[in-house]
PDB file of C-alpha atoms in Angstrom:
ATOM      1  CA  MET A 583       0.000   0.000   0.000  1.00 50.00           C
ATOM      2  CA  ALA A 584       1.249   3.455  -0.854  1.00 77.00           C
ATOM      3  CA  PHE A 585       2.242   5.942   1.836  1.00 84.00           C
ATOM      4  CA  LEU A 586       0.299   8.797   0.207  1.00 85.00           C
ATOM      5  CA  THR A 587      -3.272   8.860  -1.038  1.00 83.00           C
ATOM      6  CA  LEU A 588      -5.093  11.326  -3.231  1.00 80.00           C
ATOM      7  CA  LEU A 589      -6.845  12.692  -0.140  1.00 82.00           C
ATOM      8  CA  ASP A 590      -3.469  13.843   1.205  1.00 84.00           C
ATOM      9  CA  TYR A 591      -3.215  16.266  -1.713  1.00 82.00           C
ATOM     10  CA  ARG A 592      -6.657  17.793  -1.106  1.00 82.00           C
ATOM     11  CA  SER A 593      -5.524  20.476   1.348  1.00 79.00           C
ATOM     12  CA  LYS A 594      -2.516  21.457  -0.771  1.00 81.00           C
ATOM     13  CA  ILE A 595      -3.954  21.867  -4.274  1.00 81.00           C
ATOM     14  CA  SER A 596      -7.228  22.889  -5.902  1.00 78.00           C
ATOM     15  CA  GLU A 597      -9.934  20.463  -7.016  1.00 79.00           C
ATOM     16  CA  HIS A 598      -9.005  21.162 -10.655  1.00 76.00           C
ATOM     17  CA  ASP A 599      -5.400  20.155 -10.018  1.00 75.00           C
ATOM     18  CA  LEU A 600      -6.575  17.150  -8.000  1.00 76.00           C
ATOM     19  CA  GLU A 601      -8.492  15.972 -11.065  1.00 77.00           C
ATOM     20  CA  ALA A 602      -5.288  16.379 -13.083  1.00 74.00           C
ATOM     21  CA  LEU A 603      -3.546  14.123 -10.557  1.00 74.00           C
ATOM     22  CA  ARG A 604      -6.272  11.510 -10.934  1.00 75.00           C
ATOM     23  CA  ALA A 605      -5.650  11.575 -14.676  1.00 74.00           C
ATOM     24  CA  LEU A 606      -2.007  10.671 -13.986  1.00 70.00           C
ATOM     25  CA  ASP A 607      -3.033   7.411 -12.306  1.00 70.00           C
ATOM     26  CA  ALA A 608      -3.147   5.512 -15.600  1.00 66.00           C
ATOM     27  CA  PRO A 609      -0.156   3.148 -15.845  1.00 62.00           C
ATOM     28  CA  VAL A 610       2.701   4.312 -18.015  1.00 57.00           C
ATOM     29  CA  PRO A 611       3.881   1.569 -20.400  1.00 57.00           C
ATOM     30  CA  VAL A 612       7.540   0.610 -20.303  1.00 57.00           C
ATOM     31  CA  PHE A 613       9.347   2.061 -23.313  1.00 58.00           C
ATOM     32  CA  GLY A 614       9.809  -0.436 -26.144  1.00 58.00           C
ATOM     33  CA  THR A 615       7.503  -3.169 -24.823  1.00 56.00           C
ATOM     34  CA  GLU A 616       3.908  -4.081 -25.281  1.00 58.00           C
ATOM     35  CA  PRO A 617       1.794  -3.674 -22.134  1.00 53.00           C
ATOM     36  CA  GLU A 618       1.362  -7.468 -21.911  1.00 55.00           C
ATOM     37  CA  GLU A 619       5.135  -8.079 -22.178  1.00 52.00           C
ATOM     38  CA  ALA A 620       6.269  -5.880 -19.284  1.00 48.00           C
ATOM     39  CA  ASP A 621       7.869  -7.869 -16.452  1.00 52.00           C
ATOM     40  CA  GLU A 622       7.077  -5.387 -13.680  1.00 53.00           C
ATOM     41  CA  PRO A 623       3.686  -3.857 -13.101  1.00 52.00           C
ATOM     42  CA  ASP A 624       3.598  -0.379 -14.549  1.00 65.00           C
ATOM     43  CA  GLN A 625       3.468   2.608 -12.224  1.00 73.00           C
ATOM     44  CA  SER A 626       1.516   5.751 -12.781  1.00 78.00           C
ATOM     45  CA  ILE A 627       3.309   9.074 -13.101  1.00 80.00           C
ATOM     46  CA  ARG A 628       1.921  10.119  -9.711  1.00 81.00           C
ATOM     47  CA  GLU A 629       3.229   6.954  -8.042  1.00 84.00           C
ATOM     48  CA  GLN A 630       6.665   7.508  -9.580  1.00 86.00           C
ATOM     49  CA  ALA A 631       6.745  11.106  -8.333  1.00 85.00           C
ATOM     50  CA  GLU A 632       5.652   9.959  -4.868  1.00 88.00           C
ATOM     51  CA  GLU A 633       8.412   7.332  -4.753  1.00 91.00           C
ATOM     52  CA  GLU A 634      10.958   9.938  -5.814  1.00 91.00           C
ATOM     53  CA  ALA A 635       9.681  12.309  -3.123  1.00 92.00           C
ATOM     54  CA  MET A 636       9.820   9.580  -0.472  1.00 93.00           C
ATOM     55  CA  THR A 637      13.375   8.728  -1.505  1.00 93.00           C
ATOM     56  CA  GLU A 638      14.405  12.380  -1.370  1.00 94.00           C
ATOM     57  CA  VAL A 639      12.874  12.860   2.086  1.00 93.00           C
ATOM     58  CA  ALA A 640      14.407   9.609   3.337  1.00 93.00           C
ATOM     59  CA  SER A 641      17.844  10.695   2.112  1.00 93.00           C
ATOM     60  CA  TYR A 642      17.740  13.523   4.662  1.00 93.00           C
ATOM     61  CA  LEU A 643      16.209  11.596   7.565  1.00 91.00           C
ATOM     62  CA  ARG A 644      17.637   8.088   7.176  1.00 89.00           C
ATOM     63  CA  GLY A 645      20.664   8.845   9.352  1.00 86.00           C
ATOM     64  CA  ARG A 646      18.536   9.420  12.472  1.00 87.00           C
ATOM     65  CA  PHE A 647      15.199   7.745  11.801  1.00 89.00           C
ATOM     66  CA  ASP A 648      13.953   4.372  10.575  1.00 90.00           C
ATOM     67  CA  MET A 649      12.271   5.559   7.397  1.00 90.00           C
ATOM     68  CA  THR A 650      11.151   2.065   6.412  1.00 91.00           C
ATOM     69  CA  ALA A 651       9.039   1.924   9.567  1.00 90.00           C
ATOM     70  CA  ALA A 652       7.857   5.527   9.097  1.00 91.00           C
ATOM     71  CA  TYR A 653       6.664   4.813   5.548  1.00 92.00           C
ATOM     72  CA  ALA A 654       5.052   1.518   6.615  1.00 91.00           C
ATOM     73  CA  ALA A 655       2.552   3.370   8.813  1.00 89.00           C
ATOM     74  CA  THR A 656      -0.934   3.706   7.373  1.00 86.00           C
ATOM     75  CA  GLY A 657      -4.011   5.825   8.006  1.00 84.00           C
ATOM     76  CA  GLN A 658      -3.988   7.942  11.156  1.00 87.00           C
ATOM     77  CA  ALA A 659      -0.764   6.299  12.381  1.00 88.00           C
ATOM     78  CA  ARG A 660       1.251   8.267   9.808  1.00 89.00           C
ATOM     79  CA  ASN A 661       3.172  11.314  10.975  1.00 90.00           C
ATOM     80  CA  LYS A 662       1.167  14.306   9.718  1.00 91.00           C
ATOM     81  CA  HIS A 663       4.197  16.508   9.208  1.00 92.00           C
ATOM     82  CA  LEU A 664       6.006  13.792   7.249  1.00 93.00           C
ATOM     83  CA  VAL A 665       2.931  13.405   5.029  1.00 91.00           C
ATOM     84  CA  MET A 666       2.875  17.165   4.443  1.00 92.00           C
ATOM     85  CA  ILE A 667       6.581  17.238   3.547  1.00 94.00           C
ATOM     86  CA  VAL A 668       6.310  14.271   1.157  1.00 93.00           C
ATOM     87  CA  VAL A 669       3.220  15.818  -0.499  1.00 91.00           C
ATOM     88  CA  ASP A 670       5.020  19.140  -1.004  1.00 91.00           C
ATOM     89  CA  VAL A 671       8.038  17.423  -2.549  1.00 92.00           C
ATOM     90  CA  ALA A 672       5.819  15.182  -4.718  1.00 90.00           C
ATOM     91  CA  ILE A 673       3.819  18.168  -5.994  1.00 87.00           C
ATOM     92  CA  TRP A 674       7.088  19.928  -6.788  1.00 87.00           C
ATOM     93  CA  ASN A 675       8.224  16.838  -8.744  1.00 84.00           C
ATOM     94  CA  LEU A 676       4.868  16.604 -10.554  1.00 82.00           C
ATOM     95  CA  SER A 677       4.478  20.278 -11.396  1.00 77.00           C
ATOM     96  CA  PRO A 678       6.035  20.171 -14.876  1.00 72.00           C
ATOM     97  CA  GLN A 679       3.768  17.267 -15.913  1.00 69.00           C
ATOM     98  CA  VAL A 680       0.279  18.379 -14.898  1.00 61.00           C
ATOM     99  CA  ALA A 681      -2.115  21.276 -15.289  1.00 50.00           C
ATOM    100  CA  PHE A 682      -0.207  23.387 -12.811  1.00 52.00           C
ATOM    101  CA  ALA A 683       2.880  23.289 -15.062  1.00 52.00           C
ATOM    102  CA  VAL A 684       3.469  26.994 -14.566  1.00 65.00           C
ATOM    103  CA  VAL A 685       4.768  26.514 -11.073  1.00 68.00           C
ATOM    104  CA  PRO A 686       3.187  29.000  -8.684  1.00 75.00           C
ATOM    105  CA  GLU A 687       5.491  30.793  -6.298  1.00 82.00           C
ATOM    106  CA  ILE A 688       3.806  29.069  -3.345  1.00 84.00           C
ATOM    107  CA  ARG A 689       4.904  25.655  -4.673  1.00 82.00           C
ATOM    108  CA  GLU A 690       8.529  26.768  -4.834  1.00 85.00           C
ATOM    109  CA  SER A 691       8.403  28.349  -1.382  1.00 91.00           C
ATOM    110  CA  ARG A 692       6.740  25.253   0.154  1.00 91.00           C
ATOM    111  CA  TYR A 693       9.382  23.009  -1.452  1.00 92.00           C
ATOM    112  CA  LYS A 694      12.198  25.190  -0.121  1.00 93.00           C
ATOM    113  CA  ALA A 695      10.565  25.237   3.327  1.00 94.00           C
ATOM    114  CA  ALA A 696      10.294  21.443   3.247  1.00 94.00           C
ATOM    115  CA  ILE A 697      13.979  21.064   2.379  1.00 94.00           C
ATOM    116  CA  ALA A 698      14.932  23.580   5.087  1.00 95.00           C
ATOM    117  CA  TRP A 699      12.951  21.585   7.678  1.00 94.00           C
ATOM    118  CA  LEU A 700      14.543  18.336   6.491  1.00 93.00           C
ATOM    119  CA  LYS A 701      17.977  19.871   7.011  1.00 93.00           C
ATOM    120  CA  LEU A 702      16.984  20.940  10.534  1.00 92.00           C
ATOM    121  CA  ALA A 703      15.718  17.438  11.319  1.00 91.00           C
ATOM    122  CA  GLU A 704      18.873  15.925   9.848  1.00 89.00           C
ATOM    123  CA  SER A 705      21.096  18.077  12.054  1.00 88.00           C
ATOM    124  CA  GLY A 706      19.048  17.354  15.189  1.00 85.00           C
ATOM    125  CA  LYS A 707      17.648  20.877  15.621  1.00 90.00           C
ATOM    126  CA  SER A 708      14.128  19.599  14.952  1.00 88.00           C
ATOM    127  CA  ASN A 709      12.906  16.360  16.502  1.00 86.00           C
ATOM    128  CA  PRO A 710       9.899  14.917  14.686  1.00 88.00           C
ATOM    129  CA  GLU A 711       7.981  12.011  16.161  1.00 89.00           C
ATOM    130  CA  LEU A 712       9.366   9.435  13.785  1.00 89.00           C
ATOM    131  CA  PRO A 713      10.446   5.903  14.669  1.00 88.00           C
ATOM    132  CA  ARG A 714      14.072   5.606  15.665  1.00 87.00           C
ATOM    133  CA  TYR A 715      16.281   2.659  14.852  1.00 80.00           C
ATOM    134  CA  GLU A 716      16.060  -0.238  17.266  1.00 78.00           C
ATOM    135  CA  ILE A 717      19.272  -0.761  19.226  1.00 71.00           C
ATOM    136  CA  ASP A 718      20.794  -4.138  18.462  1.00 66.00           C
ATOM    137  CA  PRO A 719      21.784  -5.845  21.738  1.00 70.00           C
ATOM    138  CA  GLU A 720      24.756  -7.451  19.982  1.00 74.00           C
ATOM    139  CA  LYS A 721      25.994  -4.052  18.796  1.00 67.00           C
ATOM    140  CA  PRO A 722      25.044  -1.607  21.544  1.00 62.00           C
ATOM    141  CA  GLN A 723      26.921   1.317  20.012  1.00 61.00           C
ATOM    142  CA  ALA A 724      25.354   0.971  16.561  1.00 57.00           C
ATOM    143  CA  ARG A 725      23.542   4.096  15.317  1.00 56.00           C
ATOM    144  CA  ARG A 726      24.141   6.131  18.456  1.00 59.00           C
ATOM    145  CA  LEU A 727      25.056   9.732  17.939  1.00 63.00           C
ATOM    146  CA  PHE A 728      27.421  11.554  20.243  1.00 67.00           C
ATOM    147  CA  ARG A 729      29.092  14.920  20.341  1.00 73.00           C
ATOM    148  CA  TYR A 730      32.668  15.686  21.086  1.00 81.00           C
ATOM    149  CA  GLY A 731      34.736  18.811  21.232  1.00 86.00           C
ATOM    150  CA  SER A 732      36.730  21.024  23.519  1.00 90.00           C
ATOM    151  CA  ASN A 733      36.891  24.546  24.783  1.00 88.00           C
ATOM    152  CA  ALA A 734      38.420  27.254  22.684  1.00 88.00           C
ATOM    153  CA  PRO A 735      42.162  27.566  23.233  1.00 87.00           C
ATOM    154  CA  ARG A 736      43.209  30.272  25.654  1.00 86.00           C
ATOM    155  CA  VAL A 737      46.004  32.674  25.061  1.00 86.00           C
ATOM    156  CA  GLN A 738      47.596  34.108  28.148  1.00 84.00           C
ATOM    157  CA  SER A 739      50.096  36.807  27.575  1.00 82.00           C
ATOM    158  CA  PHE A 740      51.316  39.114  30.310  1.00 75.00           C
TER     159      PHE A 740
END
């Protein structure tokens, strides 16, 4: 089951653009093959953009959070902020291919805000409620973050 649904887009785009997204749900045939000959099931353009968005978001958060578990959540168990971020990135990825091809300024600003938040979460300055990695009892130090440093050097001259 997919992490995002069409209802997740409803608060972010107009009904007209939502209908354009529904039109993108038809499977895209694999280049150079007949639809019956394709080995893998075809994905729609929207599903491809959602996968790309999920991969992009996971690339920022994978170091601190178990993104496989976060994306496995369904329904109300999903993190609302993560859904919002993935929707914003997916809409940004879809914008050249649908009716809202002339990208509104709000789309660009929401995408940049999403990336800025992902960088904050990556650095530990924002702590979303996402599942953390389980600590392996055989490797107790695996995936633990720690800080190190020292005071600034002092110069004493008389």
